């Protein structure tokens, strides 16, 4: 029995070691992708901040400024753009995001219709299983996201809003805070909301050609594309950070398990040796 038990323990140790090699490799891959993703997210943030400031400077200098992108019209249909991961094994990354998405959809379900644009394979699968109205879907684009892809998605959003097919557009994504902290977030992107009172702009009188409203509407597609690009880049960085942490924890757990199994194996082996010595000594005593 002891011999059979030792074989089982040895088999389990081998299995756990194989798993640990996989988790360690995935941790290293996620760490490598994270560095590139962080650089891309930081670059996108600089572009977005500059574009954001330009747009609000246009509105701040014109007290009579009007645009359909500020209008508070009756909300009958809400579009949710939900950015999730393309793969699992990332801890609570996707789960936390879907909790917020589901909560926001449930909040408007009694009075409004919800339409979805899922980005990421996990988001596509999630909403397909729940029979939501999906107007467009994108998977496996986050790792190599380009501004052209963000503009394509943004143009569909803008067209739906301009044509009156949707009355509000909301974005749900994961914000990369640090390698250890990623926060699932929600924001309204159309209609635009006024910047916080803490945000101030220089009092510069600028002459715009064409009119400020026309210029603003021309910049708006770039703004939406910038928001999408930055959010997708942020979400991808968050996914890699979450996966790195999950795989690091899995590797540590595997190491602890191997240590415990090795201890059990050594005890079983010692027990077998002791039993064999006892049997030998007992047999010798009988022969005398």
PDB file of C-alpha atoms in Angstrom:
ATOM      1  CA  UNK A   1       0.000   0.000   0.000  1.00  0.00           C
ATOM      2  CA  UNK A   2       2.817   2.377   0.881  1.00  0.00           C
ATOM      3  CA  UNK A   3       4.476   1.716  -2.465  1.00  0.00           C
ATOM      4  CA  UNK A   4       1.239   2.476  -4.330  1.00  0.00           C
ATOM      5  CA  UNK A   5       0.785   5.661  -2.301  1.00  0.00           C
ATOM      6  CA  UNK A   6       4.325   6.760  -3.187  1.00  0.00           C
ATOM      7  CA  UNK A   7       3.619   6.240  -6.880  1.00  0.00           C
ATOM      8  CA  UNK A   8       0.465   8.393  -6.645  1.00  0.00           C
ATOM      9  CA  UNK A   9       2.352  11.177  -4.884  1.00  0.00           C
ATOM     10  CA  UNK A  10       5.178  11.011  -7.427  1.00  0.00           C
ATOM     11  CA  UNK A  11       2.641  11.222 -10.262  1.00  0.00           C
ATOM     12  CA  UNK A  12       0.995  14.260  -8.666  1.00  0.00           C
ATOM     13  CA  UNK A  13       4.349  15.989  -8.190  1.00  0.00           C
ATOM     14  CA  UNK A  14       5.154  15.452 -11.862  1.00  0.00           C
ATOM     15  CA  UNK A  15       1.744  16.794 -12.884  1.00  0.00           C
ATOM     16  CA  UNK A  16       2.050  19.900 -10.685  1.00  0.00           C
ATOM     17  CA  UNK A  17       5.576  20.579 -12.017  1.00  0.00           C
ATOM     18  CA  UNK A  18       4.245  20.475 -15.585  1.00  0.00           C
ATOM     19  CA  UNK A  19       1.491  22.920 -14.666  1.00  0.00           C
ATOM     20  CA  UNK A  20       3.990  25.179 -12.911  1.00  0.00           C
ATOM     21  CA  UNK A  21       6.138  25.340 -16.051  1.00  0.00           C
ATOM     22  CA  UNK A  22       3.098  26.507 -18.013  1.00  0.00           C
ATOM     23  CA  UNK A  23       2.060  29.146 -15.456  1.00  0.00           C
ATOM     24  CA  UNK A  24       5.637  30.432 -15.212  1.00  0.00           C
ATOM     25  CA  UNK A  25       5.875  30.719 -18.992  1.00  0.00           C
ATOM     26  CA  UNK A  26       2.528  32.548 -19.137  1.00  0.00           C
ATOM     27  CA  UNK A  27       3.697  34.907 -16.394  1.00  0.00           C
ATOM     28  CA  UNK A  28       6.831  35.781 -18.392  1.00  0.00           C
ATOM     29  CA  UNK A  29       4.827  36.303 -21.597  1.00  0.00           C
ATOM     30  CA  UNK A  30       2.333  38.552 -19.796  1.00  0.00           C
ATOM     31  CA  UNK A  31       5.190  40.579 -18.262  1.00  0.00           C
ATOM     32  CA  UNK A  32       6.732  41.089 -21.694  1.00  0.00           C
ATOM     33  CA  UNK A  33       3.421  42.147 -23.272  1.00  0.00           C
ATOM     34  CA  UNK A  34       2.658  44.402 -20.313  1.00  0.00           C
ATOM     35  CA  UNK A  35       5.720  46.584 -20.890  1.00  0.00           C
ATOM     36  CA  UNK A  36       4.735  47.227 -24.521  1.00  0.00           C
ATOM     37  CA  UNK A  37       1.091  47.740 -23.621  1.00  0.00           C
ATOM     38  CA  UNK A  38       1.950  50.311 -20.934  1.00  0.00           C
ATOM     39  CA  UNK A  39       4.058  52.337 -23.375  1.00  0.00           C
ATOM     40  CA  UNK A  40       1.223  52.330 -25.913  1.00  0.00           C
ATOM     41  CA  UNK A  41      -1.372  53.296 -23.294  1.00  0.00           C
ATOM     42  CA  UNK A  42       0.807  56.171 -22.038  1.00  0.00           C
ATOM     43  CA  UNK A  43       1.294  57.474 -25.593  1.00  0.00           C
ATOM     44  CA  UNK A  44      -2.437  57.267 -26.261  1.00  0.00           C
ATOM     45  CA  UNK A  45      -3.169  59.216 -23.085  1.00  0.00           C
ATOM     46  CA  UNK A  46      -0.950  62.103 -24.188  1.00  0.00           C
ATOM     47  CA  UNK A  47      -2.773  62.302 -27.534  1.00  0.00           C
ATOM     48  CA  UNK A  48      -6.192  62.096 -25.909  1.00  0.00           C
ATOM     49  CA  UNK A  49      -5.427  64.766 -23.289  1.00  0.00           C
ATOM     50  CA  UNK A  50      -4.240  67.195 -25.972  1.00  0.00           C
ATOM     51  CA  UNK A  51      -7.341  66.560 -28.088  1.00  0.00           C
ATOM     52  CA  UNK A  52      -9.629  66.846 -25.062  1.00  0.00           C
ATOM     53  CA  UNK A  53      -8.142  70.203 -24.050  1.00  0.00           C
ATOM     54  CA  UNK A  54      -8.477  71.531 -27.594  1.00  0.00           C
ATOM     55  CA  UNK A  55     -12.165  70.625 -27.736  1.00  0.00           C
ATOM     56  CA  UNK A  56     -12.998  72.250 -24.430  1.00  0.00           C
ATOM     57  CA  UNK A  57     -11.024  75.371 -25.259  1.00  0.00           C
ATOM     58  CA  UNK A  58     -13.280  75.762 -28.304  1.00  0.00           C
ATOM     59  CA  UNK A  59     -16.419  75.533 -26.168  1.00  0.00           C
ATOM     60  CA  UNK A  60     -15.049  77.656 -23.310  1.00  0.00           C
ATOM     61  CA  UNK A  61     -14.373  80.606 -25.595  1.00  0.00           C
ATOM     62  CA  UNK A  62     -17.903  80.668 -27.026  1.00  0.00           C
ATOM     63  CA  UNK A  63     -20.758  81.283 -24.608  1.00  0.00           C
ATOM     64  CA  UNK A  64     -23.361  80.608 -27.329  1.00  0.00           C
ATOM     65  CA  UNK A  65     -21.724  77.382 -28.463  1.00  0.00           C
ATOM     66  CA  UNK A  66     -24.179  74.612 -29.428  1.00  0.00           C
ATOM     67  CA  UNK A  67     -23.697  71.093 -30.700  1.00  0.00           C
ATOM     68  CA  UNK A  68     -25.805  67.953 -31.000  1.00  0.00           C
ATOM     69  CA  UNK A  69     -23.131  66.211 -28.957  1.00  0.00           C
ATOM     70  CA  UNK A  70     -24.173  68.258 -25.906  1.00  0.00           C
ATOM     71  CA  UNK A  71     -27.914  67.946 -26.442  1.00  0.00           C
ATOM     72  CA  UNK A  72     -29.900  66.174 -23.749  1.00  0.00           C
ATOM     73  CA  UNK A  73     -32.531  64.490 -25.895  1.00  0.00           C
ATOM     74  CA  UNK A  74     -34.994  61.852 -24.773  1.00  0.00           C
ATOM     75  CA  UNK A  75     -33.169  58.580 -24.219  1.00  0.00           C
ATOM     76  CA  UNK A  76     -34.846  55.573 -25.784  1.00  0.00           C
ATOM     77  CA  UNK A  77     -31.830  53.517 -26.830  1.00  0.00           C
ATOM     78  CA  UNK A  78     -28.468  53.265 -25.082  1.00  0.00           C
ATOM     79  CA  UNK A  79     -25.387  51.844 -26.760  1.00  0.00           C
ATOM     80  CA  UNK A  80     -22.867  50.101 -24.507  1.00  0.00           C
ATOM     81  CA  UNK A  81     -19.312  49.656 -25.756  1.00  0.00           C
ATOM     82  CA  UNK A  82     -17.846  46.906 -23.569  1.00  0.00           C
ATOM     83  CA  UNK A  83     -14.107  46.184 -23.755  1.00  0.00           C
ATOM     84  CA  UNK A  84     -13.036  42.825 -22.282  1.00  0.00           C
ATOM     85  CA  UNK A  85     -10.157  40.422 -22.849  1.00  0.00           C
ATOM     86  CA  UNK A  86      -9.541  37.919 -25.624  1.00  0.00           C
ATOM     87  CA  UNK A  87      -8.375  35.186 -23.236  1.00  0.00           C
ATOM     88  CA  UNK A  88      -9.020  33.912 -19.748  1.00  0.00           C
ATOM     89  CA  UNK A  89      -6.639  32.993 -16.926  1.00  0.00           C
ATOM     90  CA  UNK A  90      -6.488  36.634 -15.828  1.00  0.00           C
ATOM     91  CA  UNK A  91      -7.984  36.419 -12.359  1.00  0.00           C
ATOM     92  CA  UNK A  92     -11.075  38.573 -11.913  1.00  0.00           C
ATOM     93  CA  UNK A  93     -10.303  40.862 -14.871  1.00  0.00           C
ATOM     94  CA  UNK A  94     -13.236  39.856 -17.087  1.00  0.00           C
ATOM     95  CA  UNK A  95     -15.596  39.029 -14.212  1.00  0.00           C
ATOM     96  CA  UNK A  96     -15.262  42.481 -12.624  1.00  0.00           C
ATOM     97  CA  UNK A  97     -15.883  44.170 -15.960  1.00  0.00           C
ATOM     98  CA  UNK A  98     -19.018  42.154 -16.716  1.00  0.00           C
ATOM     99  CA  UNK A  99     -20.437  42.887 -13.267  1.00  0.00           C
ATOM    100  CA  UNK A 100     -20.353  46.633 -14.001  1.00  0.00           C
ATOM    101  CA  UNK A 101     -21.649  46.128 -17.553  1.00  0.00           C
ATOM    102  CA  UNK A 102     -24.563  44.000 -16.375  1.00  0.00           C
ATOM    103  CA  UNK A 103     -25.401  46.453 -13.611  1.00  0.00           C
ATOM    104  CA  UNK A 104     -25.517  49.410 -16.021  1.00  0.00           C
ATOM    105  CA  UNK A 105     -27.598  47.493 -18.550  1.00  0.00           C
ATOM    106  CA  UNK A 106     -30.055  46.399 -15.860  1.00  0.00           C
ATOM    107  CA  UNK A 107     -30.416  50.005 -14.649  1.00  0.00           C
ATOM    108  CA  UNK A 108     -31.808  51.193 -17.996  1.00  0.00           C
ATOM    109  CA  UNK A 109     -33.635  48.004 -19.036  1.00  0.00           C
ATOM    110  CA  UNK A 110     -37.058  49.141 -17.736  1.00  0.00           C
ATOM    111  CA  UNK A 111     -37.164  52.368 -19.754  1.00  0.00           C
ATOM    112  CA  UNK A 112     -34.685  51.983 -22.600  1.00  0.00           C
ATOM    113  CA  UNK A 113     -33.412  49.473 -25.109  1.00  0.00           C
ATOM    114  CA  UNK A 114     -29.774  48.388 -24.806  1.00  0.00           C
ATOM    115  CA  UNK A 115     -27.593  47.709 -27.845  1.00  0.00           C
ATOM    116  CA  UNK A 116     -24.071  46.386 -27.481  1.00  0.00           C
ATOM    117  CA  UNK A 117     -20.723  46.703 -29.214  1.00  0.00           C
ATOM    118  CA  UNK A 118     -18.510  44.073 -27.545  1.00  0.00           C
ATOM    119  CA  UNK A 119     -14.754  44.339 -28.020  1.00  0.00           C
ATOM    120  CA  UNK A 120     -12.691  41.294 -27.101  1.00  0.00           C
ATOM    121  CA  UNK A 121     -13.531  37.599 -27.501  1.00  0.00           C
ATOM    122  CA  UNK A 122     -14.742  37.247 -23.909  1.00  0.00           C
ATOM    123  CA  UNK A 123     -17.159  40.170 -24.370  1.00  0.00           C
ATOM    124  CA  UNK A 124     -18.426  38.767 -27.688  1.00  0.00           C
ATOM    125  CA  UNK A 125     -19.080  35.368 -26.073  1.00  0.00           C
ATOM    126  CA  UNK A 126     -20.684  36.899 -22.966  1.00  0.00           C
ATOM    127  CA  UNK A 127     -23.300  38.919 -24.845  1.00  0.00           C
ATOM    128  CA  UNK A 128     -23.928  36.234 -27.481  1.00  0.00           C
ATOM    129  CA  UNK A 129     -24.931  33.783 -24.741  1.00  0.00           C
ATOM    130  CA  UNK A 130     -27.351  36.303 -23.205  1.00  0.00           C
ATOM    131  CA  UNK A 131     -29.140  37.163 -26.445  1.00  0.00           C
ATOM    132  CA  UNK A 132     -28.494  40.921 -26.323  1.00  0.00           C
ATOM    133  CA  UNK A 133     -28.794  43.020 -29.457  1.00  0.00           C
ATOM    134  CA  UNK A 134     -25.235  43.221 -30.786  1.00  0.00           C
ATOM    135  CA  UNK A 135     -24.824  45.782 -33.577  1.00  0.00           C
ATOM    136  CA  UNK A 136     -21.122  45.104 -34.194  1.00  0.00           C
ATOM    137  CA  UNK A 137     -18.463  42.933 -32.584  1.00  0.00           C
ATOM    138  CA  UNK A 138     -14.683  42.941 -32.540  1.00  0.00           C
ATOM    139  CA  UNK A 139     -12.375  40.291 -31.132  1.00  0.00           C
ATOM    140  CA  UNK A 140      -8.607  39.792 -31.178  1.00  0.00           C
ATOM    141  CA  UNK A 141      -7.894  43.431 -32.036  1.00  0.00           C
ATOM    142  CA  UNK A 142      -6.607  44.731 -28.691  1.00  0.00           C
ATOM    143  CA  UNK A 143      -3.037  43.440 -28.861  1.00  0.00           C
ATOM    144  CA  UNK A 144      -2.306  45.125 -32.200  1.00  0.00           C
ATOM    145  CA  UNK A 145      -4.876  47.924 -32.046  1.00  0.00           C
ATOM    146  CA  UNK A 146      -4.319  50.712 -34.558  1.00  0.00           C
ATOM    147  CA  UNK A 147      -5.939  54.112 -34.800  1.00  0.00           C
ATOM    148  CA  UNK A 148      -7.572  53.031 -38.068  1.00  0.00           C
ATOM    149  CA  UNK A 149      -9.436  50.269 -36.211  1.00  0.00           C
ATOM    150  CA  UNK A 150     -10.510  52.719 -33.502  1.00  0.00           C
ATOM    151  CA  UNK A 151     -11.761  55.116 -36.199  1.00  0.00           C
ATOM    152  CA  UNK A 152     -13.782  52.323 -37.811  1.00  0.00           C
ATOM    153  CA  UNK A 153     -15.520  51.538 -34.522  1.00  0.00           C
ATOM    154  CA  UNK A 154     -15.927  55.246 -33.778  1.00  0.00           C
ATOM    155  CA  UNK A 155     -17.543  55.921 -37.158  1.00  0.00           C
ATOM    156  CA  UNK A 156     -20.228  53.289 -36.434  1.00  0.00           C
ATOM    157  CA  UNK A 157     -20.898  54.858 -33.051  1.00  0.00           C
ATOM    158  CA  UNK A 158     -21.106  58.360 -34.531  1.00  0.00           C
ATOM    159  CA  UNK A 159     -23.380  57.218 -37.352  1.00  0.00           C
ATOM    160  CA  UNK A 160     -25.754  55.500 -34.919  1.00  0.00           C
ATOM    161  CA  UNK A 161     -25.962  58.621 -32.755  1.00  0.00           C
ATOM    162  CA  UNK A 162     -26.258  61.093 -35.635  1.00  0.00           C
ATOM    163  CA  UNK A 163     -28.995  59.023 -37.288  1.00  0.00           C
ATOM    164  CA  UNK A 164     -30.984  58.885 -34.064  1.00  0.00           C
ATOM    165  CA  UNK A 165     -30.646  55.094 -33.724  1.00  0.00           C
ATOM    166  CA  UNK A 166     -29.089  55.554 -30.269  1.00  0.00           C
ATOM    167  CA  UNK A 167     -29.501  58.459 -27.866  1.00  0.00           C
ATOM    168  CA  UNK A 168     -26.614  57.801 -25.484  1.00  0.00           C
ATOM    169  CA  UNK A 169     -23.315  55.956 -25.738  1.00  0.00           C
ATOM    170  CA  UNK A 170     -21.608  54.516 -22.669  1.00  0.00           C
ATOM    171  CA  UNK A 171     -18.176  52.926 -22.416  1.00  0.00           C
ATOM    172  CA  UNK A 172     -17.164  50.155 -20.017  1.00  0.00           C
ATOM    173  CA  UNK A 173     -13.488  49.255 -19.844  1.00  0.00           C
ATOM    174  CA  UNK A 174     -10.668  48.547 -17.381  1.00  0.00           C
ATOM    175  CA  UNK A 175      -8.355  51.360 -16.344  1.00  0.00           C
ATOM    176  CA  UNK A 176      -4.704  50.472 -15.807  1.00  0.00           C
ATOM    177  CA  UNK A 177      -3.700  52.127 -12.515  1.00  0.00           C
ATOM    178  CA  UNK A 178      -0.542  50.186 -11.662  1.00  0.00           C
ATOM    179  CA  UNK A 179       0.915  46.689 -12.161  1.00  0.00           C
ATOM    180  CA  UNK A 180      -1.049  45.600  -9.082  1.00  0.00           C
ATOM    181  CA  UNK A 181      -4.250  47.627  -9.506  1.00  0.00           C
ATOM    182  CA  UNK A 182      -6.709  47.583 -12.419  1.00  0.00           C
ATOM    183  CA  UNK A 183     -10.155  49.170 -12.068  1.00  0.00           C
ATOM    184  CA  UNK A 184     -13.232  48.366 -14.152  1.00  0.00           C
ATOM    185  CA  UNK A 185     -14.762  51.738 -15.109  1.00  0.00           C
ATOM    186  CA  UNK A 186     -17.823  53.227 -16.753  1.00  0.00           C
ATOM    187  CA  UNK A 187     -18.111  56.564 -18.559  1.00  0.00           C
ATOM    188  CA  UNK A 188     -20.547  58.375 -20.812  1.00  0.00           C
ATOM    189  CA  UNK A 189     -18.945  59.380 -24.092  1.00  0.00           C
ATOM    190  CA  UNK A 190     -21.951  60.790 -26.011  1.00  0.00           C
ATOM    191  CA  UNK A 191     -23.501  63.224 -25.231  1.00  0.00           C
ATOM    192  CA  UNK A 192     -20.491  64.947 -23.757  1.00  0.00           C
ATOM    193  CA  UNK A 193     -20.417  66.028 -20.153  1.00  0.00           C
ATOM    194  CA  UNK A 194     -18.884  69.266 -18.946  1.00  0.00           C
ATOM    195  CA  UNK A 195     -15.358  68.919 -17.569  1.00  0.00           C
ATOM    196  CA  UNK A 196     -14.882  69.113 -13.821  1.00  0.00           C
ATOM    197  CA  UNK A 197     -14.773  72.521 -12.200  1.00  0.00           C
ATOM    198  CA  UNK A 198     -11.115  71.915 -11.407  1.00  0.00           C
ATOM    199  CA  UNK A 199     -10.349  71.911 -15.135  1.00  0.00           C
ATOM    200  CA  UNK A 200      -9.377  75.417 -16.278  1.00  0.00           C
ATOM    201  CA  UNK A 201      -8.348  76.734 -19.667  1.00  0.00           C
ATOM    202  CA  UNK A 202      -6.321  79.740 -20.652  1.00  0.00           C
ATOM    203  CA  UNK A 203      -8.400  82.750 -21.630  1.00  0.00           C
ATOM    204  CA  UNK A 204      -7.228  82.993 -25.216  1.00  0.00           C
ATOM    205  CA  UNK A 205      -9.464  84.588 -27.831  1.00  0.00           C
ATOM    206  CA  UNK A 206      -9.128  82.499 -30.970  1.00  0.00           C
ATOM    207  CA  UNK A 207     -10.770  82.976 -34.326  1.00  0.00           C
ATOM    208  CA  UNK A 208     -12.012  79.704 -35.798  1.00  0.00           C
ATOM    209  CA  UNK A 209     -12.581  78.977 -39.477  1.00  0.00           C
ATOM    210  CA  UNK A 210     -15.078  77.534 -40.122  1.00  0.00           C
ATOM    211  CA  UNK A 211     -17.260  78.340 -37.116  1.00  0.00           C
ATOM    212  CA  UNK A 212     -16.420  76.891 -33.657  1.00  0.00           C
ATOM    213  CA  UNK A 213     -19.394  74.514 -33.857  1.00  0.00           C
ATOM    214  CA  UNK A 214     -18.359  73.211 -37.275  1.00  0.00           C
ATOM    215  CA  UNK A 215     -14.768  72.782 -36.148  1.00  0.00           C
ATOM    216  CA  UNK A 216     -15.926  71.006 -32.998  1.00  0.00           C
ATOM    217  CA  UNK A 217     -18.077  68.599 -35.006  1.00  0.00           C
ATOM    218  CA  UNK A 218     -15.107  67.926 -37.304  1.00  0.00           C
ATOM    219  CA  UNK A 219     -12.891  67.070 -34.334  1.00  0.00           C
ATOM    220  CA  UNK A 220     -15.531  64.909 -32.631  1.00  0.00           C
ATOM    221  CA  UNK A 221     -14.806  61.721 -34.679  1.00  0.00           C
ATOM    222  CA  UNK A 222     -11.125  62.057 -33.769  1.00  0.00           C
ATOM    223  CA  UNK A 223     -12.105  62.474 -30.133  1.00  0.00           C
ATOM    224  CA  UNK A 224     -14.269  59.320 -30.114  1.00  0.00           C
ATOM    225  CA  UNK A 225     -11.544  57.348 -31.922  1.00  0.00           C
ATOM    226  CA  UNK A 226      -9.017  58.613 -29.370  1.00  0.00           C
ATOM    227  CA  UNK A 227     -11.226  57.581 -26.451  1.00  0.00           C
ATOM    228  CA  UNK A 228     -11.687  54.108 -27.943  1.00  0.00           C
ATOM    229  CA  UNK A 229      -8.018  53.658 -28.799  1.00  0.00           C
ATOM    230  CA  UNK A 230      -6.905  54.749 -25.330  1.00  0.00           C
ATOM    231  CA  UNK A 231      -9.522  52.591 -23.584  1.00  0.00           C
ATOM    232  CA  UNK A 232      -8.622  49.500 -25.617  1.00  0.00           C
ATOM    233  CA  UNK A 233      -4.909  50.077 -24.966  1.00  0.00           C
ATOM    234  CA  UNK A 234      -5.613  50.607 -21.258  1.00  0.00           C
ATOM    235  CA  UNK A 235      -7.763  47.483 -21.095  1.00  0.00           C
ATOM    236  CA  UNK A 236      -5.132  45.349 -22.818  1.00  0.00           C
ATOM    237  CA  UNK A 237      -2.447  46.567 -20.394  1.00  0.00           C
ATOM    238  CA  UNK A 238      -4.822  45.781 -17.510  1.00  0.00           C
ATOM    239  CA  UNK A 239      -5.469  42.294 -18.896  1.00  0.00           C
ATOM    240  CA  UNK A 240      -1.746  41.531 -19.078  1.00  0.00           C
ATOM    241  CA  UNK A 241      -1.153  42.879 -15.567  1.00  0.00           C
ATOM    242  CA  UNK A 242      -4.036  40.804 -14.194  1.00  0.00           C
ATOM    243  CA  UNK A 243      -2.797  37.687 -15.995  1.00  0.00           C
ATOM    244  CA  UNK A 244       0.751  38.211 -14.731  1.00  0.00           C
ATOM    245  CA  UNK A 245      -0.516  38.437 -11.144  1.00  0.00           C
ATOM    246  CA  UNK A 246      -2.791  35.393 -11.579  1.00  0.00           C
ATOM    247  CA  UNK A 247       0.003  33.293 -13.083  1.00  0.00           C
ATOM    248  CA  UNK A 248       2.484  34.427 -10.445  1.00  0.00           C
ATOM    249  CA  UNK A 249       0.038  33.353  -7.721  1.00  0.00           C
ATOM    250  CA  UNK A 250      -0.578  30.052  -9.518  1.00  0.00           C
ATOM    251  CA  UNK A 251       3.174  29.420  -9.741  1.00  0.00           C
ATOM    252  CA  UNK A 252       3.609  30.179  -6.040  1.00  0.00           C
ATOM    253  CA  UNK A 253       0.726  27.852  -5.169  1.00  0.00           C
ATOM    254  CA  UNK A 254       2.230  25.110  -7.328  1.00  0.00           C
ATOM    255  CA  UNK A 255       5.583  25.531  -5.557  1.00  0.00           C
ATOM    256  CA  UNK A 256       3.888  25.203  -2.162  1.00  0.00           C
ATOM    257  CA  UNK A 257       1.978  22.149  -3.363  1.00  0.00           C
ATOM    258  CA  UNK A 258       5.171  20.505  -4.617  1.00  0.00           C
ATOM    259  CA  UNK A 259       6.858  21.163  -1.255  1.00  0.00           C
ATOM    260  CA  UNK A 260       3.930  19.605   0.613  1.00  0.00           C
ATOM    261  CA  UNK A 261       3.782  16.606  -1.726  1.00  0.00           C
ATOM    262  CA  UNK A 262       7.541  16.131  -1.460  1.00  0.00           C
ATOM    263  CA  UNK A 263       7.200  16.087   2.307  1.00  0.00           C
ATOM    264  CA  UNK A 264       4.449  13.467   2.088  1.00  0.00           C
ATOM    265  CA  UNK A 265       6.551  11.442  -0.354  1.00  0.00           C
ATOM    266  CA  UNK A 266       9.563  11.506   1.963  1.00  0.00           C
ATOM    267  CA  UNK A 267       7.408  10.463   4.911  1.00  0.00           C
ATOM    268  CA  UNK A 268       5.896   7.590   2.936  1.00  0.00           C
ATOM    269  CA  UNK A 269       9.355   6.548   1.753  1.00  0.00           C
ATOM    270  CA  UNK A 270      10.722   6.680   5.294  1.00  0.00           C
ATOM    271  CA  UNK A 271       7.743   4.653   6.483  1.00  0.00           C
ATOM    272  CA  UNK A 272       8.417   2.032   3.805  1.00  0.00           C
ATOM    273  CA  UNK A 273      12.098   1.823   4.727  1.00  0.00           C
ATOM    274  CA  UNK A 274      11.267   1.520   8.421  1.00  0.00           C
ATOM    275  CA  UNK A 275       8.731  -1.219   7.669  1.00  0.00           C
ATOM    276  CA  UNK A 276      11.262  -3.139   5.559  1.00  0.00           C
ATOM    277  CA  UNK A 277      13.914  -2.887   8.302  1.00  0.00           C
ATOM    278  CA  UNK A 278      11.384  -4.081  10.884  1.00  0.00           C
ATOM    279  CA  UNK A 279      10.459  -7.058   8.699  1.00  0.00           C
ATOM    280  CA  UNK A 280      14.116  -7.961   8.156  1.00  0.00           C
ATOM    281  CA  UNK A 281      14.900  -7.745  11.860  1.00  0.00           C
ATOM    282  CA  UNK A 282      11.755  -9.735  12.697  1.00  0.00           C
ATOM    283  CA  UNK A 283      12.661 -12.427  10.183  1.00  0.00           C
ATOM    284  CA  UNK A 284      16.178 -12.714  11.534  1.00  0.00           C
ATOM    285  CA  UNK A 285      14.877 -13.105  15.083  1.00  0.00           C
ATOM    286  CA  UNK A 286      12.561 -15.942  14.031  1.00  0.00           C
ATOM    287  CA  UNK A 287      15.410 -17.813  12.332  1.00  0.00           C
ATOM    288  CA  UNK A 288      17.425 -17.719  15.559  1.00  0.00           C
TER     289      UNK A 288
END
